[in-house]
Amino acid sequence: MTTSEHLLQVQDLRVSFRVDKHNTFEAVKGISFDVPKNRTIALVGESGSGKSVSAMAILGLLPENARIPAASRALYGGEDLLKATPQRLQAIRGKDISVIFQEPMTSLNPVFPVGEQIGETLRLHMGLTARQAASRAVDLLAEVGIPNPALRVRSFPHELSGGQQQRVMIAMAIACEPKLLIADEPTTALDVTIQKQILELIAGLQEKHHMSVLFITHDLGVVGEIANHVVVMQNGVVQEQATVREIFESPQHPYTKALLECRPRLDRRPKRLPVIDDFLK
């Protein structure tokens, strides 16, 4: 695939955190992967493998104690986002690249109606008036499948279910029709029925708006439903990357095989749920 077909290219990304005056912790250890245009890439691994840190580094959303060396690059349209100014990143976030976070209740502001929060994004990045933004917010809530959107646009986050809150987050993320959507464990806090609805919603929006999606998850079952390509991470390192079919049918790395083996099976009831170390040792 040529460079022009890639929307985002991450090259030798390293992220460390200063723990104290003398010690640092290296969370991401030189990973590289590409996000093609109009495709869904899944970043997969256990909690603590460096998935979310990698995505947040791209957008400049890491805490002050984070360190990224000059050799690391995250090329978006030829522009290195890791070298971009805070003002430039502010212009990109929410407009060209949007994020759906893992827990909507901690991402939505509890003191403002959801329509007003969606409208703020539209006014900031699209220059809409308050009236135009309010009307567009209703349309967006309808697009993500929230019933009675004209009524719900005035609801506060606590008045919505967990699935509806996540749909509001998705509406906010697609409001400016971004080129790249980063979905950071967007279904973890939801029950399996709502998970499936959210996955189908994201897949449908990706196709409709011709977005690229970087989908971060620890659940390989989810990956099979939504992704085209898989990047497997362990302890801050990319262990394997391939198409979804190759990952499921012929995984190469022992860690990938272990992840697949840990999926719950329907044909037998184990005494306990398997863990990664059961298959690595």
Short mmCIF file of C-alpha atoms in Angstrom, two decimals:
data_model
loop_
_atom_site.label_atom_id
_atom_site.label_comp_id
_atom_site.label_asym_id
_atom_site.label_seq_id
_atom_site.Cartn_x
_atom_site.Cartn_y
_atom_site.Cartn_z
CA MET A 1 0.00 0.00 0.00
CA THR A 2 1.43 3.38 -0.99
CA THR A 3 2.00 6.29 1.37
CA SER A 4 -0.84 8.24 -0.26
CA GLU A 5 -3.27 5.49 0.77
CA HIS A 6 -2.34 5.86 4.44
CA LEU A 7 -4.21 8.36 6.53
CA LEU A 8 -1.93 7.93 9.55
CA GLN A 9 1.55 6.44 9.82
CA VAL A 10 3.01 5.76 13.27
CA GLN A 11 6.76 5.21 13.16
CA ASP A 12 9.00 4.09 16.05
CA LEU A 13 6.67 5.51 18.68
CA ARG A 14 8.20 5.45 22.15
CA VAL A 15 6.53 6.79 25.27
CA SER A 16 7.98 6.86 28.77
CA PHE A 17 6.69 8.35 32.02
CA ARG A 18 8.78 9.98 34.70
CA VAL A 19 7.94 8.12 37.90
CA ASP A 20 10.17 10.13 40.22
CA LYS A 21 13.41 12.09 40.16
CA HIS A 22 15.50 9.08 39.20
CA ASN A 23 13.16 6.58 37.52
CA THR A 24 11.11 6.36 34.35
CA PHE A 25 8.73 3.73 33.04
CA GLU A 26 8.77 2.88 29.33
CA ALA A 27 5.17 2.21 28.32
CA VAL A 28 5.55 2.07 24.52
CA LYS A 29 8.77 0.68 23.07
CA GLY A 30 9.17 1.67 19.44
CA ILE A 31 5.95 0.58 17.73
CA SER A 32 5.06 1.21 14.07
CA PHE A 33 1.77 0.72 12.25
CA ASP A 34 -0.34 2.38 9.54
CA VAL A 35 -4.00 3.35 9.36
CA PRO A 36 -5.16 3.25 5.71
CA LYS A 37 -7.91 5.48 4.38
CA ASN A 38 -11.48 4.22 4.85
CA ARG A 39 -10.38 1.14 6.82
CA THR A 40 -10.69 -0.08 10.40
CA ILE A 41 -7.53 -1.04 12.27
CA ALA A 42 -7.82 -2.82 15.62
CA LEU A 43 -5.15 -2.22 18.26
CA VAL A 44 -5.39 -5.30 20.47
CA GLY A 45 -3.80 -6.44 23.72
CA GLU A 46 -4.27 -6.87 27.45
CA SER A 47 -4.79 -3.92 29.77
CA GLY A 48 -1.43 -2.22 30.27
CA SER A 49 -0.06 -3.23 26.87
CA GLY A 50 0.25 0.40 25.72
CA LYS A 51 -2.75 0.64 23.37
CA SER A 52 -4.44 3.72 24.80
CA VAL A 53 -1.13 5.43 25.58
CA SER A 54 -0.16 5.10 21.92
CA ALA A 55 -3.43 6.64 20.73
CA MET A 56 -3.35 9.47 23.26
CA ALA A 57 0.28 10.24 22.31
CA ILE A 58 -0.80 10.81 18.72
CA LEU A 59 -3.25 13.50 19.84
CA GLY A 60 -1.05 15.11 22.48
CA LEU A 61 -3.33 14.02 25.32
CA LEU A 62 -0.70 12.50 27.61
CA PRO A 63 0.05 13.92 31.09
CA GLU A 64 2.96 16.27 31.70
CA ASN A 65 5.28 13.53 32.95
CA ALA A 66 5.19 11.75 29.57
CA ARG A 67 8.25 11.83 27.32
CA ILE A 68 8.36 11.08 23.57
CA PRO A 69 11.78 11.09 21.84
CA ALA A 70 12.38 13.21 18.74
CA ALA A 71 12.82 10.13 16.53
CA SER A 72 9.19 9.05 17.02
CA ARG A 73 6.73 10.17 14.36
CA ALA A 74 2.98 10.16 13.77
CA LEU A 75 2.42 11.36 10.22
CA TYR A 76 -1.06 12.63 9.36
CA GLY A 77 -1.27 13.94 5.82
CA GLY A 78 2.50 14.38 5.88
CA GLU A 79 2.37 16.41 9.09
CA ASP A 80 4.06 15.01 12.20
CA LEU A 81 1.48 15.36 14.96
CA LEU A 82 4.11 14.66 17.63
CA LYS A 83 5.85 17.92 16.63
CA ALA A 84 2.65 19.98 16.21
CA THR A 85 1.97 23.00 18.43
CA PRO A 86 -0.81 22.82 21.05
CA GLN A 87 -2.84 25.25 18.94
CA ARG A 88 -2.52 23.03 15.87
CA LEU A 89 -3.51 19.92 17.81
CA GLN A 90 -6.50 21.77 19.24
CA ALA A 91 -7.63 22.53 15.69
CA ILE A 92 -7.23 18.89 14.61
CA ARG A 93 -8.84 17.24 17.63
CA GLY A 94 -12.58 16.96 17.21
CA LYS A 95 -12.51 18.07 13.58
CA ASP A 96 -10.08 15.86 11.62
CA ILE A 97 -9.49 13.27 14.34
CA SER A 98 -12.10 12.44 16.98
CA VAL A 99 -12.10 10.12 19.99
CA ILE A 100 -14.75 7.94 21.61
CA PHE A 101 -13.58 7.29 25.16
CA GLN A 102 -14.13 4.15 27.20
CA GLU A 103 -16.43 5.52 29.90
CA PRO A 104 -18.96 8.09 28.63
CA MET A 105 -20.13 9.17 32.10
CA THR A 106 -16.65 10.49 32.91
CA SER A 107 -16.30 12.15 29.48
CA LEU A 108 -19.65 13.94 29.33
CA ASN A 109 -20.08 17.06 31.44
CA PRO A 110 -22.81 16.30 34.00
CA VAL A 111 -24.02 19.92 34.31
CA PHE A 112 -24.84 20.59 30.63
CA PRO A 113 -27.52 19.02 28.38
CA VAL A 114 -26.05 16.62 25.83
CA GLY A 115 -27.26 18.74 22.91
CA GLU A 116 -25.32 21.70 24.22
CA GLN A 117 -22.17 19.60 24.49
CA ILE A 118 -22.51 18.40 20.90
CA GLY A 119 -23.26 21.96 19.81
CA GLU A 120 -20.06 23.25 21.40
CA THR A 121 -18.01 21.06 19.04
CA LEU A 122 -19.98 22.31 16.04
CA ARG A 123 -19.62 25.96 17.00
CA LEU A 124 -15.90 25.61 17.71
CA HIS A 125 -14.83 23.69 14.60
CA MET A 126 -17.57 24.36 12.04
CA GLY A 127 -18.44 27.96 12.89
CA LEU A 128 -22.17 27.24 13.25
CA THR A 129 -24.47 29.60 15.10
CA ALA A 130 -26.14 28.43 18.30
CA ARG A 131 -29.41 27.81 16.44
CA GLN A 132 -27.69 25.89 13.64
CA ALA A 133 -25.69 23.82 16.13
CA ALA A 134 -28.82 22.95 18.12
CA SER A 135 -30.61 21.77 14.97
CA ARG A 136 -27.60 19.75 13.85
CA ALA A 137 -27.33 18.14 17.31
CA VAL A 138 -30.88 16.78 16.93
CA ASP A 139 -29.95 15.33 13.52
CA LEU A 140 -26.83 13.70 14.96
CA LEU A 141 -28.72 12.09 17.85
CA ALA A 142 -31.18 10.70 15.30
CA GLU A 143 -28.29 9.38 13.19
CA VAL A 144 -26.82 7.42 16.11
CA GLY A 145 -30.19 5.88 16.91
CA ILE A 146 -31.39 7.76 19.99
CA PRO A 147 -35.22 7.80 20.11
CA ASN A 148 -37.05 11.13 20.38
CA PRO A 149 -33.89 13.12 19.57
CA ALA A 150 -35.65 16.48 19.73
CA LEU A 151 -36.54 15.70 23.35
CA ARG A 152 -33.32 13.92 24.31
CA VAL A 153 -31.17 16.80 23.09
CA ARG A 154 -32.23 18.63 26.26
CA SER A 155 -31.42 15.67 28.56
CA PHE A 156 -28.53 15.65 31.00
CA PRO A 157 -26.11 12.69 30.89
CA HIS A 158 -27.49 11.11 34.09
CA GLU A 159 -30.93 10.94 32.49
CA LEU A 160 -29.67 8.60 29.77
CA SER A 161 -28.78 4.91 29.90
CA GLY A 162 -25.19 3.76 29.46
CA GLY A 163 -25.82 2.79 25.84
CA GLN A 164 -27.47 6.15 25.11
CA GLN A 165 -24.55 7.99 26.73
CA GLN A 166 -22.15 6.15 24.46
CA ARG A 167 -24.30 7.02 21.45
CA VAL A 168 -24.08 10.69 22.48
CA MET A 169 -20.29 10.34 22.60
CA ILE A 170 -20.36 8.86 19.09
CA ALA A 171 -22.61 11.68 17.87
CA MET A 172 -20.15 14.21 19.30
CA ALA A 173 -17.22 12.38 17.68
CA ILE A 174 -18.74 12.32 14.18
CA ALA A 175 -20.27 15.82 14.40
CA CYS A 176 -17.57 17.40 12.22
CA GLU A 177 -17.26 14.35 9.94
CA PRO A 178 -13.68 13.49 10.95
CA LYS A 179 -11.31 11.57 8.71
CA LEU A 180 -10.10 9.40 11.61
CA LEU A 181 -12.15 8.09 14.52
CA ILE A 182 -10.25 6.66 17.50
CA ALA A 183 -12.52 4.36 19.53
CA ASP A 184 -10.87 3.56 22.86
CA GLU A 185 -12.61 0.50 24.33
CA PRO A 186 -16.03 2.03 23.52
CA THR A 187 -18.07 -1.06 24.50
CA THR A 188 -16.28 -2.26 27.64
CA ALA A 189 -18.80 -0.82 30.12
CA LEU A 190 -21.86 -2.03 28.19
CA ASP A 191 -23.77 -5.32 28.26
CA VAL A 192 -23.35 -7.67 25.29
CA THR A 193 -26.60 -6.71 23.55
CA ILE A 194 -25.77 -3.00 23.63
CA GLN A 195 -22.17 -3.80 22.67
CA LYS A 196 -23.34 -5.36 19.44
CA GLN A 197 -25.57 -2.36 18.66
CA ILE A 198 -22.68 0.07 19.23
CA LEU A 199 -20.32 -2.00 17.06
CA GLU A 200 -22.87 -2.10 14.25
CA LEU A 201 -23.42 1.64 14.63
CA ILE A 202 -19.69 2.43 14.38
CA ALA A 203 -19.29 0.11 11.37
CA GLY A 204 -22.26 1.72 9.62
CA LEU A 205 -21.01 5.26 10.30
CA GLN A 206 -17.50 4.31 9.11
CA GLU A 207 -18.93 3.16 5.78
CA LYS A 208 -21.36 6.06 5.44
CA HIS A 209 -18.85 8.83 6.21
CA HIS A 210 -15.80 7.10 4.66
CA MET A 211 -13.83 7.40 7.89
CA SER A 212 -10.81 5.48 9.03
CA VAL A 213 -11.22 3.91 12.48
CA LEU A 214 -8.52 3.01 15.01
CA PHE A 215 -10.38 0.62 17.31
CA ILE A 216 -8.68 -0.10 20.65
CA THR A 217 -9.79 -3.23 22.47
CA HIS A 218 -8.71 -6.28 24.47
CA ASP A 219 -11.57 -8.35 23.05
CA LEU A 220 -10.68 -10.37 19.95
CA GLY A 221 -14.33 -11.31 19.53
CA VAL A 222 -15.09 -7.65 18.90
CA VAL A 223 -12.20 -7.43 16.42
CA GLY A 224 -13.68 -10.11 14.19
CA GLU A 225 -16.86 -8.09 13.78
CA ILE A 226 -15.47 -4.66 12.99
CA ALA A 227 -11.83 -4.61 11.82
CA ASN A 228 -9.99 -5.13 8.53
CA HIS A 229 -6.49 -5.32 10.02
CA VAL A 230 -5.17 -6.16 13.49
CA VAL A 231 -2.13 -4.87 15.40
CA VAL A 232 -1.36 -7.02 18.45
CA MET A 233 0.47 -5.32 21.33
CA GLN A 234 2.10 -6.78 24.45
CA ASN A 235 4.07 -4.84 27.06
CA GLY A 236 4.50 -1.82 24.78
CA VAL A 237 5.68 -3.83 21.76
CA VAL A 238 3.89 -4.83 18.54
CA GLN A 239 4.11 -8.61 18.43
CA GLU A 240 2.17 -9.19 15.24
CA GLN A 241 0.08 -7.36 12.66
CA ALA A 242 -1.95 -8.89 9.85
CA THR A 243 -5.41 -9.01 8.33
CA VAL A 244 -8.29 -10.18 10.51
CA ARG A 245 -8.52 -13.42 8.56
CA GLU A 246 -4.80 -14.15 8.98
CA ILE A 247 -4.94 -13.41 12.72
CA PHE A 248 -7.88 -15.75 13.31
CA GLU A 249 -6.90 -18.54 10.92
CA SER A 250 -3.10 -18.60 11.18
CA PRO A 251 -1.73 -16.51 14.06
CA GLN A 252 2.07 -16.49 14.14
CA HIS A 253 3.12 -15.13 17.54
CA PRO A 254 2.58 -17.15 20.75
CA TYR A 255 0.95 -14.13 22.42
CA THR A 256 -1.63 -13.82 19.62
CA LYS A 257 -2.36 -17.54 19.90
CA ALA A 258 -2.78 -17.15 23.66
CA LEU A 259 -5.23 -14.27 23.22
CA LEU A 260 -7.30 -16.40 20.88
CA GLU A 261 -7.22 -19.38 23.24
CA CYS A 262 -8.50 -17.20 26.10
CA ARG A 263 -11.80 -16.55 24.37
CA PRO A 264 -14.67 -18.24 26.28
CA ARG A 265 -15.90 -21.40 24.56
CA LEU A 266 -19.50 -22.56 24.28
CA ASP A 267 -18.77 -26.27 23.94
CA ARG A 268 -17.33 -26.78 27.42
CA ARG A 269 -17.42 -25.27 30.90
CA PRO A 270 -13.94 -24.91 32.43
CA LYS A 271 -13.36 -24.89 36.19
CA ARG A 272 -11.94 -21.38 35.82
CA LEU A 273 -11.54 -18.87 33.01
CA PRO A 274 -8.19 -19.26 31.21
CA VAL A 275 -5.59 -16.49 31.29
CA ILE A 276 -2.74 -15.59 28.96
CA ASP A 277 -0.05 -17.26 31.06
CA ASP A 278 -1.84 -20.61 30.80
CA PHE A 279 -0.85 -20.73 27.13
CA LEU A 280 2.46 -18.87 27.15
CA LYS A 281 4.15 -21.06 29.77
#
